[in-house]
Short mmCIF file of C-alpha atoms in Angstrom, two decimals:
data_model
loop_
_atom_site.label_atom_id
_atom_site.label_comp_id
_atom_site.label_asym_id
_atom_site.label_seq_id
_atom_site.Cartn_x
_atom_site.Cartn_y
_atom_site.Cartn_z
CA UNK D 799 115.45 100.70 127.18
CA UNK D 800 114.72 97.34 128.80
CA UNK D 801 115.58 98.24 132.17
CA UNK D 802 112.75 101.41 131.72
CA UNK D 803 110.36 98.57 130.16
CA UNK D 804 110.74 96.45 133.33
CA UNK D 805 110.35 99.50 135.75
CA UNK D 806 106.79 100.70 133.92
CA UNK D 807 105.77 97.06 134.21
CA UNK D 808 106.41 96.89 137.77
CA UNK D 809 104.79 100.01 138.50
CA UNK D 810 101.02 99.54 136.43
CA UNK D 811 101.25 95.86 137.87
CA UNK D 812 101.87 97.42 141.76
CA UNK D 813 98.87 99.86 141.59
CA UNK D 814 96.59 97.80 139.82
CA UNK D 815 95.53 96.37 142.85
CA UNK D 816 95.07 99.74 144.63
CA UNK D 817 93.20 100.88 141.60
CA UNK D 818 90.91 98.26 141.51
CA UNK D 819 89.92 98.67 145.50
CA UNK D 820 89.49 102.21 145.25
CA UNK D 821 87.26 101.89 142.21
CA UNK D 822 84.06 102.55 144.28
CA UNK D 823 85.35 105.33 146.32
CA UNK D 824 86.88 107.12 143.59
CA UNK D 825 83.52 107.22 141.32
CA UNK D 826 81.77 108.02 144.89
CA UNK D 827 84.69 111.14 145.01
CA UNK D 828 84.32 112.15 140.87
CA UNK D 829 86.89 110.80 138.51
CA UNK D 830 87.84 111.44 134.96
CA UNK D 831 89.20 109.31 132.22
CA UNK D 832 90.48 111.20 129.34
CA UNK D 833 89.06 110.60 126.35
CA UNK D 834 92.31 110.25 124.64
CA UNK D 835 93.56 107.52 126.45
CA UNK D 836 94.74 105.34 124.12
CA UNK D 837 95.78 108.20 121.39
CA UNK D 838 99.19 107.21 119.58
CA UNK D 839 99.50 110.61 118.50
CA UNK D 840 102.28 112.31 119.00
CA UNK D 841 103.25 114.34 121.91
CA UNK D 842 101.43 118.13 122.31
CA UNK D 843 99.82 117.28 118.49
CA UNK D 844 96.49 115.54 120.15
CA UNK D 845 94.44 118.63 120.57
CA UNK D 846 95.34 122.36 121.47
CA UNK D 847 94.22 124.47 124.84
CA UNK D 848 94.69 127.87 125.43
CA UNK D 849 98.54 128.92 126.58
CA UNK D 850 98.17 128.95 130.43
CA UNK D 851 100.43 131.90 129.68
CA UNK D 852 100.07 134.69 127.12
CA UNK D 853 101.13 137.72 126.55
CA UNK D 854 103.68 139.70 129.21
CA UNK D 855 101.68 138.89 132.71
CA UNK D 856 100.05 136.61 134.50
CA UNK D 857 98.58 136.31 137.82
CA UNK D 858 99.74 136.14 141.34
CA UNK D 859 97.18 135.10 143.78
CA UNK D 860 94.45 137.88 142.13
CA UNK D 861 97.08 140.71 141.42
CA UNK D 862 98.11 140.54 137.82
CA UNK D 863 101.97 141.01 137.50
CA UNK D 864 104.96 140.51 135.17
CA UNK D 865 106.04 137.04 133.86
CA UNK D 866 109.32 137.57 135.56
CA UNK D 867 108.35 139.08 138.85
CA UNK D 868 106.02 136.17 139.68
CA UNK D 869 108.90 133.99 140.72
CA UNK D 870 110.32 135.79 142.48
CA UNK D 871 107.34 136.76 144.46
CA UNK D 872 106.22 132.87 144.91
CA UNK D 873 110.18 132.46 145.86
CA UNK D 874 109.59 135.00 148.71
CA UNK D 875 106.37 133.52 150.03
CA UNK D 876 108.05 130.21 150.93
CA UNK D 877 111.31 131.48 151.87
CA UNK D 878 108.96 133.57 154.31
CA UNK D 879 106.93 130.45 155.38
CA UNK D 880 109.27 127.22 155.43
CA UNK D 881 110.09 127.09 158.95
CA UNK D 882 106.38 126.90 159.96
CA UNK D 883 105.31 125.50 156.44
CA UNK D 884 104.36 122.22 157.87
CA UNK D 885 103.08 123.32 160.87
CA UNK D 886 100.11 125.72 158.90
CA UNK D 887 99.49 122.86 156.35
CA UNK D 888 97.97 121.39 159.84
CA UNK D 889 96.33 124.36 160.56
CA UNK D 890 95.11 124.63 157.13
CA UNK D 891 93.79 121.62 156.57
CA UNK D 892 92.83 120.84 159.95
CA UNK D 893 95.45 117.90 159.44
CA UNK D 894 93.78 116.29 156.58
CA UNK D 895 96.86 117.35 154.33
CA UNK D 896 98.53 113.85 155.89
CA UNK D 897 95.50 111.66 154.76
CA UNK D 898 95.45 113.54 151.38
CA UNK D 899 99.32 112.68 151.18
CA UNK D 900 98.89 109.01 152.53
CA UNK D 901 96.00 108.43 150.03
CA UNK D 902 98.56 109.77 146.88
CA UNK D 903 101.35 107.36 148.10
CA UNK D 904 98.83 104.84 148.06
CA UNK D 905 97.74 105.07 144.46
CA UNK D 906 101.41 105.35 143.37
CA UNK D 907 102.04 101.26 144.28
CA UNK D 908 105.39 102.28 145.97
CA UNK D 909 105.47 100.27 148.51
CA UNK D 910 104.45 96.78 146.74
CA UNK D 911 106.46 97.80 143.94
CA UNK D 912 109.78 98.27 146.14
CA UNK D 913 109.17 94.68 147.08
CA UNK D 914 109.53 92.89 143.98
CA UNK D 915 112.50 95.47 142.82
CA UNK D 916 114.15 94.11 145.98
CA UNK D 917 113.34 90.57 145.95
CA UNK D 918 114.43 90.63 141.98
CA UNK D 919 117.85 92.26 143.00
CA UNK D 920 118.76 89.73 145.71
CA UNK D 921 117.38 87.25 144.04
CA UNK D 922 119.95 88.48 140.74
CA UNK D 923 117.77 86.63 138.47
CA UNK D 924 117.17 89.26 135.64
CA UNK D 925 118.97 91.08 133.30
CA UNK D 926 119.34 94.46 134.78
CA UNK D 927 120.21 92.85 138.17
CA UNK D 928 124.06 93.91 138.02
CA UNK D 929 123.09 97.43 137.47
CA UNK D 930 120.65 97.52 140.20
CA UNK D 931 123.25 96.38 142.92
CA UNK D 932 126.01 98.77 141.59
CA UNK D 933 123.75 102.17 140.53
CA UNK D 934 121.36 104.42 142.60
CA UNK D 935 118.06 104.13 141.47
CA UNK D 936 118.57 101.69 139.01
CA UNK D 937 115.65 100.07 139.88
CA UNK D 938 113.35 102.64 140.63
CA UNK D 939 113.81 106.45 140.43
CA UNK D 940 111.07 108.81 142.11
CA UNK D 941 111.06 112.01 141.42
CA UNK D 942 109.37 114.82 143.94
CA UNK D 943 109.06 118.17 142.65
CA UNK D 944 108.30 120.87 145.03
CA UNK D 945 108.34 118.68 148.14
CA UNK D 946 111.18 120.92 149.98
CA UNK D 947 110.46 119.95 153.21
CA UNK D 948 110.53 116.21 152.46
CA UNK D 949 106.78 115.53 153.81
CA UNK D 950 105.98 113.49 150.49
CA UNK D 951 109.31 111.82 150.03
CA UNK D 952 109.71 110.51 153.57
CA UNK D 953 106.72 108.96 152.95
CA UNK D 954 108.36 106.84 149.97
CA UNK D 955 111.26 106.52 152.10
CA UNK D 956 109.51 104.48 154.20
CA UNK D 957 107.18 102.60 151.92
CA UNK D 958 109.88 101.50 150.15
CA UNK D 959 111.84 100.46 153.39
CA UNK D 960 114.62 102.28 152.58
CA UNK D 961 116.37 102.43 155.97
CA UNK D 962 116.51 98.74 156.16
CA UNK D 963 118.26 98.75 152.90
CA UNK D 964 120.82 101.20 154.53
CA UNK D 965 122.21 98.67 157.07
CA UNK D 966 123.62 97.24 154.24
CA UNK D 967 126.59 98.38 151.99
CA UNK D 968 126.26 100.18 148.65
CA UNK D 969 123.92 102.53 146.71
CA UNK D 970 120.19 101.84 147.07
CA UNK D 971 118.07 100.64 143.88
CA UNK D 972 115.36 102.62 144.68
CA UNK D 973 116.41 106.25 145.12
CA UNK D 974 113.91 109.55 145.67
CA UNK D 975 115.12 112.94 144.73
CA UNK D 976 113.15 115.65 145.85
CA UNK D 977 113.83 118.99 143.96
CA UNK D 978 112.73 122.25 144.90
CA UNK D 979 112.81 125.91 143.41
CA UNK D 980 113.54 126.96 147.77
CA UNK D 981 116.83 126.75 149.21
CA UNK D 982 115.34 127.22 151.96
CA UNK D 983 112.52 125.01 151.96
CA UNK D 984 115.04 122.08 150.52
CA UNK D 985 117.29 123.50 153.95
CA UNK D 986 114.16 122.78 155.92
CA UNK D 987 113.87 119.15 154.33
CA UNK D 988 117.60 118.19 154.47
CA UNK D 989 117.76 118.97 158.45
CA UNK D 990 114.61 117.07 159.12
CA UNK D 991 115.84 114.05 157.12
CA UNK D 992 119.09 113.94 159.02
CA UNK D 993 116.93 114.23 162.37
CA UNK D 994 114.59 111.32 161.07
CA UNK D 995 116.73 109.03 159.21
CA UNK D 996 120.16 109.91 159.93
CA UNK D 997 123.03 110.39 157.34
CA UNK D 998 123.00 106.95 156.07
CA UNK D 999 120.37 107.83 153.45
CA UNK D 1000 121.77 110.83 152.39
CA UNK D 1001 125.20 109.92 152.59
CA UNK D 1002 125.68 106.64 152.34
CA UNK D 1003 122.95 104.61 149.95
CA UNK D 1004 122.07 107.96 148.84
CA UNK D 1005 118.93 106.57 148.83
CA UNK D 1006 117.75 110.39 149.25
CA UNK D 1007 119.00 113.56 147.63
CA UNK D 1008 117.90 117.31 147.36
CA UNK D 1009 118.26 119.36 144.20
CA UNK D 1010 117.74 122.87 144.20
CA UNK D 1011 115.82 123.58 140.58
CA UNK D 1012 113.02 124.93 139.28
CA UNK D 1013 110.07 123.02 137.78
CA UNK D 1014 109.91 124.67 134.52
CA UNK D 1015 113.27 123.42 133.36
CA UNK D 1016 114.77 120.92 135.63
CA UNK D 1017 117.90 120.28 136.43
CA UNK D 1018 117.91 116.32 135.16
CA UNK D 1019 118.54 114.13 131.31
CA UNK D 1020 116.00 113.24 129.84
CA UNK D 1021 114.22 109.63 130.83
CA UNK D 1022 115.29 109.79 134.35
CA UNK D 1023 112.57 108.92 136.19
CA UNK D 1024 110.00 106.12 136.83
CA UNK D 1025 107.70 108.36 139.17
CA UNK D 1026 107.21 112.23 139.31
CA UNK D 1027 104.77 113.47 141.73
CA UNK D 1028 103.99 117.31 142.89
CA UNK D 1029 102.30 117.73 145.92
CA UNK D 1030 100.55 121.63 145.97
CA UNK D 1031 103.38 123.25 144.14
CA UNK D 1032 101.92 123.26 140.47
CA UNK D 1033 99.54 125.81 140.99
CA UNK D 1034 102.73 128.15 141.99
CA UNK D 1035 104.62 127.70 138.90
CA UNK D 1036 104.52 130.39 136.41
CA UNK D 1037 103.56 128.04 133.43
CA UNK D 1038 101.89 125.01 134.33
CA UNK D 1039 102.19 123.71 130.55
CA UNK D 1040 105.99 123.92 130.66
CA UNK D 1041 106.53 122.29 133.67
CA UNK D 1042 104.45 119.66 132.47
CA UNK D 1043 106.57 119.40 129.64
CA UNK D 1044 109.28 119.34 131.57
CA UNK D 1045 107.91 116.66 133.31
CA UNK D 1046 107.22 114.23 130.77
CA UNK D 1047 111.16 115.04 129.37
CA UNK D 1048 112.56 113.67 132.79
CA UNK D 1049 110.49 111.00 132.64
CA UNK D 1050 111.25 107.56 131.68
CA UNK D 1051 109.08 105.75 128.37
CA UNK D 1052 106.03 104.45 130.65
CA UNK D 1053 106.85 106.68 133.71
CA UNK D 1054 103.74 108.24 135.47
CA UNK D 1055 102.84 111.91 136.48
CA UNK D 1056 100.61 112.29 139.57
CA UNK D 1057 99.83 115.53 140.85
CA UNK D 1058 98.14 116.20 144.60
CA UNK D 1059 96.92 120.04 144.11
CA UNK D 1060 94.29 122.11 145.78
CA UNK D 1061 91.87 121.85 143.25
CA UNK D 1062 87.75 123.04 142.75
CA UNK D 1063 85.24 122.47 144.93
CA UNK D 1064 82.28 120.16 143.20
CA UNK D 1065 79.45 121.07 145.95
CA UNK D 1066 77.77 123.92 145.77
CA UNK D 1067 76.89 124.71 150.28
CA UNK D 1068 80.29 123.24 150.65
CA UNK D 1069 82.16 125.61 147.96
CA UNK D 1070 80.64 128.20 150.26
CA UNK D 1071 81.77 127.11 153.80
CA UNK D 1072 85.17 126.18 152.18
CA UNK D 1073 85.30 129.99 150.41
CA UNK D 1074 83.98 131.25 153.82
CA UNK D 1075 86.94 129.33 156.25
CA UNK D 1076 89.60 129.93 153.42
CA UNK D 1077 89.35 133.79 153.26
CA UNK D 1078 88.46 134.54 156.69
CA UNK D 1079 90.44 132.04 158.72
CA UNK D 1080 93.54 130.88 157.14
CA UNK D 1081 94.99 134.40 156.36
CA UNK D 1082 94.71 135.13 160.35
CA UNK D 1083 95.85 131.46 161.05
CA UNK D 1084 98.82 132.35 159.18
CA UNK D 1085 99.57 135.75 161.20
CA UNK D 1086 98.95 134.16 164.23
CA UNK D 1087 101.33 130.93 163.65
CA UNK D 1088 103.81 132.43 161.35
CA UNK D 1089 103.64 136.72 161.46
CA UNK D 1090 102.72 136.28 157.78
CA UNK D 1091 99.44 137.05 156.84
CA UNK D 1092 100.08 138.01 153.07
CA UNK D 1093 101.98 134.62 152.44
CA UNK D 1094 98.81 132.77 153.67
CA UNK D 1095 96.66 135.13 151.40
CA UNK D 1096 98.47 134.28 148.31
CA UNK D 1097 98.04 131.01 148.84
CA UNK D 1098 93.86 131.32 149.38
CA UNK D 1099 93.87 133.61 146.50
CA UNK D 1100 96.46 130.98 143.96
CA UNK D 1101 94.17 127.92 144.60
CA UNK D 1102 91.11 129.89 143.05
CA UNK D 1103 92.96 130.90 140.08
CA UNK D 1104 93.75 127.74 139.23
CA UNK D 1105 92.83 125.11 136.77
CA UNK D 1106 89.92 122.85 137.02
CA UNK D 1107 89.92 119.45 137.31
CA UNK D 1108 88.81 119.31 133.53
CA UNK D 1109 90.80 122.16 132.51
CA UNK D 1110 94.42 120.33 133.77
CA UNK D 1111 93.46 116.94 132.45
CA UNK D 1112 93.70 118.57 128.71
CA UNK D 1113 96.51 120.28 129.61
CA UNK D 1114 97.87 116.96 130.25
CA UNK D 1115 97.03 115.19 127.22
CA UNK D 1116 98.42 118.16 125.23
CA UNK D 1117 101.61 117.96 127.24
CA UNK D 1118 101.77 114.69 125.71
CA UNK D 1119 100.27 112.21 128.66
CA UNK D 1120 98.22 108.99 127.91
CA UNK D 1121 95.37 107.43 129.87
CA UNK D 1122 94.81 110.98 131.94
CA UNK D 1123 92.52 110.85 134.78
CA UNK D 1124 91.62 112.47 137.87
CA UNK D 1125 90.05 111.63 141.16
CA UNK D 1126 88.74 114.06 143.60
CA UNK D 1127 89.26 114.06 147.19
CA UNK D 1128 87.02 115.62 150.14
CA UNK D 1129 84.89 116.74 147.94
CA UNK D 1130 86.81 118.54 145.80
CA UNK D 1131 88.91 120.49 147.79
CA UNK D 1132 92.23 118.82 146.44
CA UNK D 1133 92.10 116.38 142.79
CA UNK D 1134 94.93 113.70 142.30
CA UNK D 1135 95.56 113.94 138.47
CA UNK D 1136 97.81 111.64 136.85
CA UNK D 1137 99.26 110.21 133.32
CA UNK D 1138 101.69 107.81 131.96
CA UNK D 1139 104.52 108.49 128.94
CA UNK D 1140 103.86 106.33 126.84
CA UNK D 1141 106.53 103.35 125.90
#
């Protein structure tokens, strides 16, 4: 328990100093602070919220269909799309899917917070140090859930410096796992790591694995992680409050949640032009780019049915999350949410 003590220390101290220079911008942007911030109740007992699933269907993009056939249709979409999933985020987003990305790694404090985890190691002056230099991710664990093709985990790769750590002998002390529902979105990730980094990361300081597993239940004990981020993959999970319990499980005692998702527009003429290039142009980007103009569909139609930014910050708190907030980016159009388990 000290060990996870020390890693939730290193991690509020890292992004305090991100926090505090994007202050302005993020009350410019719109940011919530949950009201329950400092609650000591205990987990899912704070307040109730409607079941974001009841009854025996849900939705899929705006066609209502069975609990169990919505995997399997979400499954499909990407297994359809991975090869060129990348490639139409560009398209999508008219490449601001990268800033969006860059801003959440950012306001995680990775890369400030990998410095003092490695300067402590080499430096062997605290407790946990003999563990860090013998066990992967001893010293921080990151956790990316439906990151497949490895866009957001590359990212901590190399804000944490990782491939310098490789030159050297043993298993790295700051290790990201990316886990995906896709085999063949986590096929897409694994081949572009090897391209990118080689196999000394994968193979060597394992400094990066991929897990095949779905969000809902994962497929890790309980307290394993310092960091667990989802990057436009909670919106396609067939209950949002489970995997959020699931999340906080596989989380360590003062780990933190952050979520980049799609989210809802807060300006009125620019809800419309966003509605307007959504529906109209991104369904025939998609058959142009990838042959798939139904995959690109679904995913117009799945970011309207989701939750607001409101709506998933009390989801979080009942889920059991303290100090829950949420800042919105480009007006809306995506909303980093994000939460700590408490000690």
């Amino acid at each position: 328990m000290a060990s996870c003590g020390v890693a939730s220390t290193f991690i509020r101290r890292a992004c305090a100093a991100y926090n505090s220079h994007a202050a302005v911008s993020s009350r410019q942007s719109g940011r919530y602070l949950s009201t329950a911030a400092n609650s000591t109740a205990p987990p899912h007992q704070s307040q109730t919220v409607e079941s974001y699933v009841s009854g025996s269907t849900t939705h899929f993009g705006f066609t209502s269909v069975s609990i169990n056939e919505k995997e399997s249709k979400v499954r499909q979409v990407f297994e359809n799309v991975a090869d060129n999933y990348d490639v139409m985020n560009d398209f999508m987003s008219a490449g601001l899917h990268r800033y969006w990305k860059d801003e959440l790694l950012k306001m995680t404090g990775v890369a400030p917070m990998s410095k003092v985890i490695r300067r402590r190691a080499s430096m062997n002056n605290y407790e946990s140090s003999t563990e860090l230099d013998n066990k992967r991710g001893s010293g921080f664990s990151i956790l990316d859930v439906a990151g497949g093709t490895g866009d957001v985990a590359f990212r901590f790769i190399d804000a944490a410096k990782c491939e310098e750590r490789a030159k050297s002998s043993g298993l790295d002390e700051i290790a990201v796992t990316v886990c995906d529902i896709n085999p063949e979105m986590l096929r897409v990730g694994e081949s572009r790591a090897r391209k990118r980094f080689g196999s000394a990361l994968l193979d060597d300081t394992r400094a990066l694995t991929f897990v095949e597993g779905n969000a809902q239940y994962l497929p890790f004990e309980d307290n394993s992680f310092d960091l667990y981020t989802i990057a436009f993959g909670l919106r396609n999970v067939t209950d949002v409050d489970m995997a959020l319990r699931d999340a906080y499980r596989v989380l360590k005692p003062g780990g933190r949640f952050m979520c980049l998702e799609f989210s809802h527009v807060t300006n009125v003429p620019l809800a419309k032009l966003y509605d307007l290039y959504s529906f109209n142009v991104i369904p025939q980007l998609g058959q142009m780019v990838a042959n798939d103009r139904d995959s690109y569909q679904y995913l117009v139609e799945s970011i309207r049915k989701f939750c607001t930014q409101e709506e998933l910050v009390k989801r979080m708190e009942v889920g059991g999350f303290e100090e829950v907030k949420f800042t919105n980016m480009s007006g809306g159009i995506v909303a980093v949410h994000e939460g700590w388990k408490p000690l």
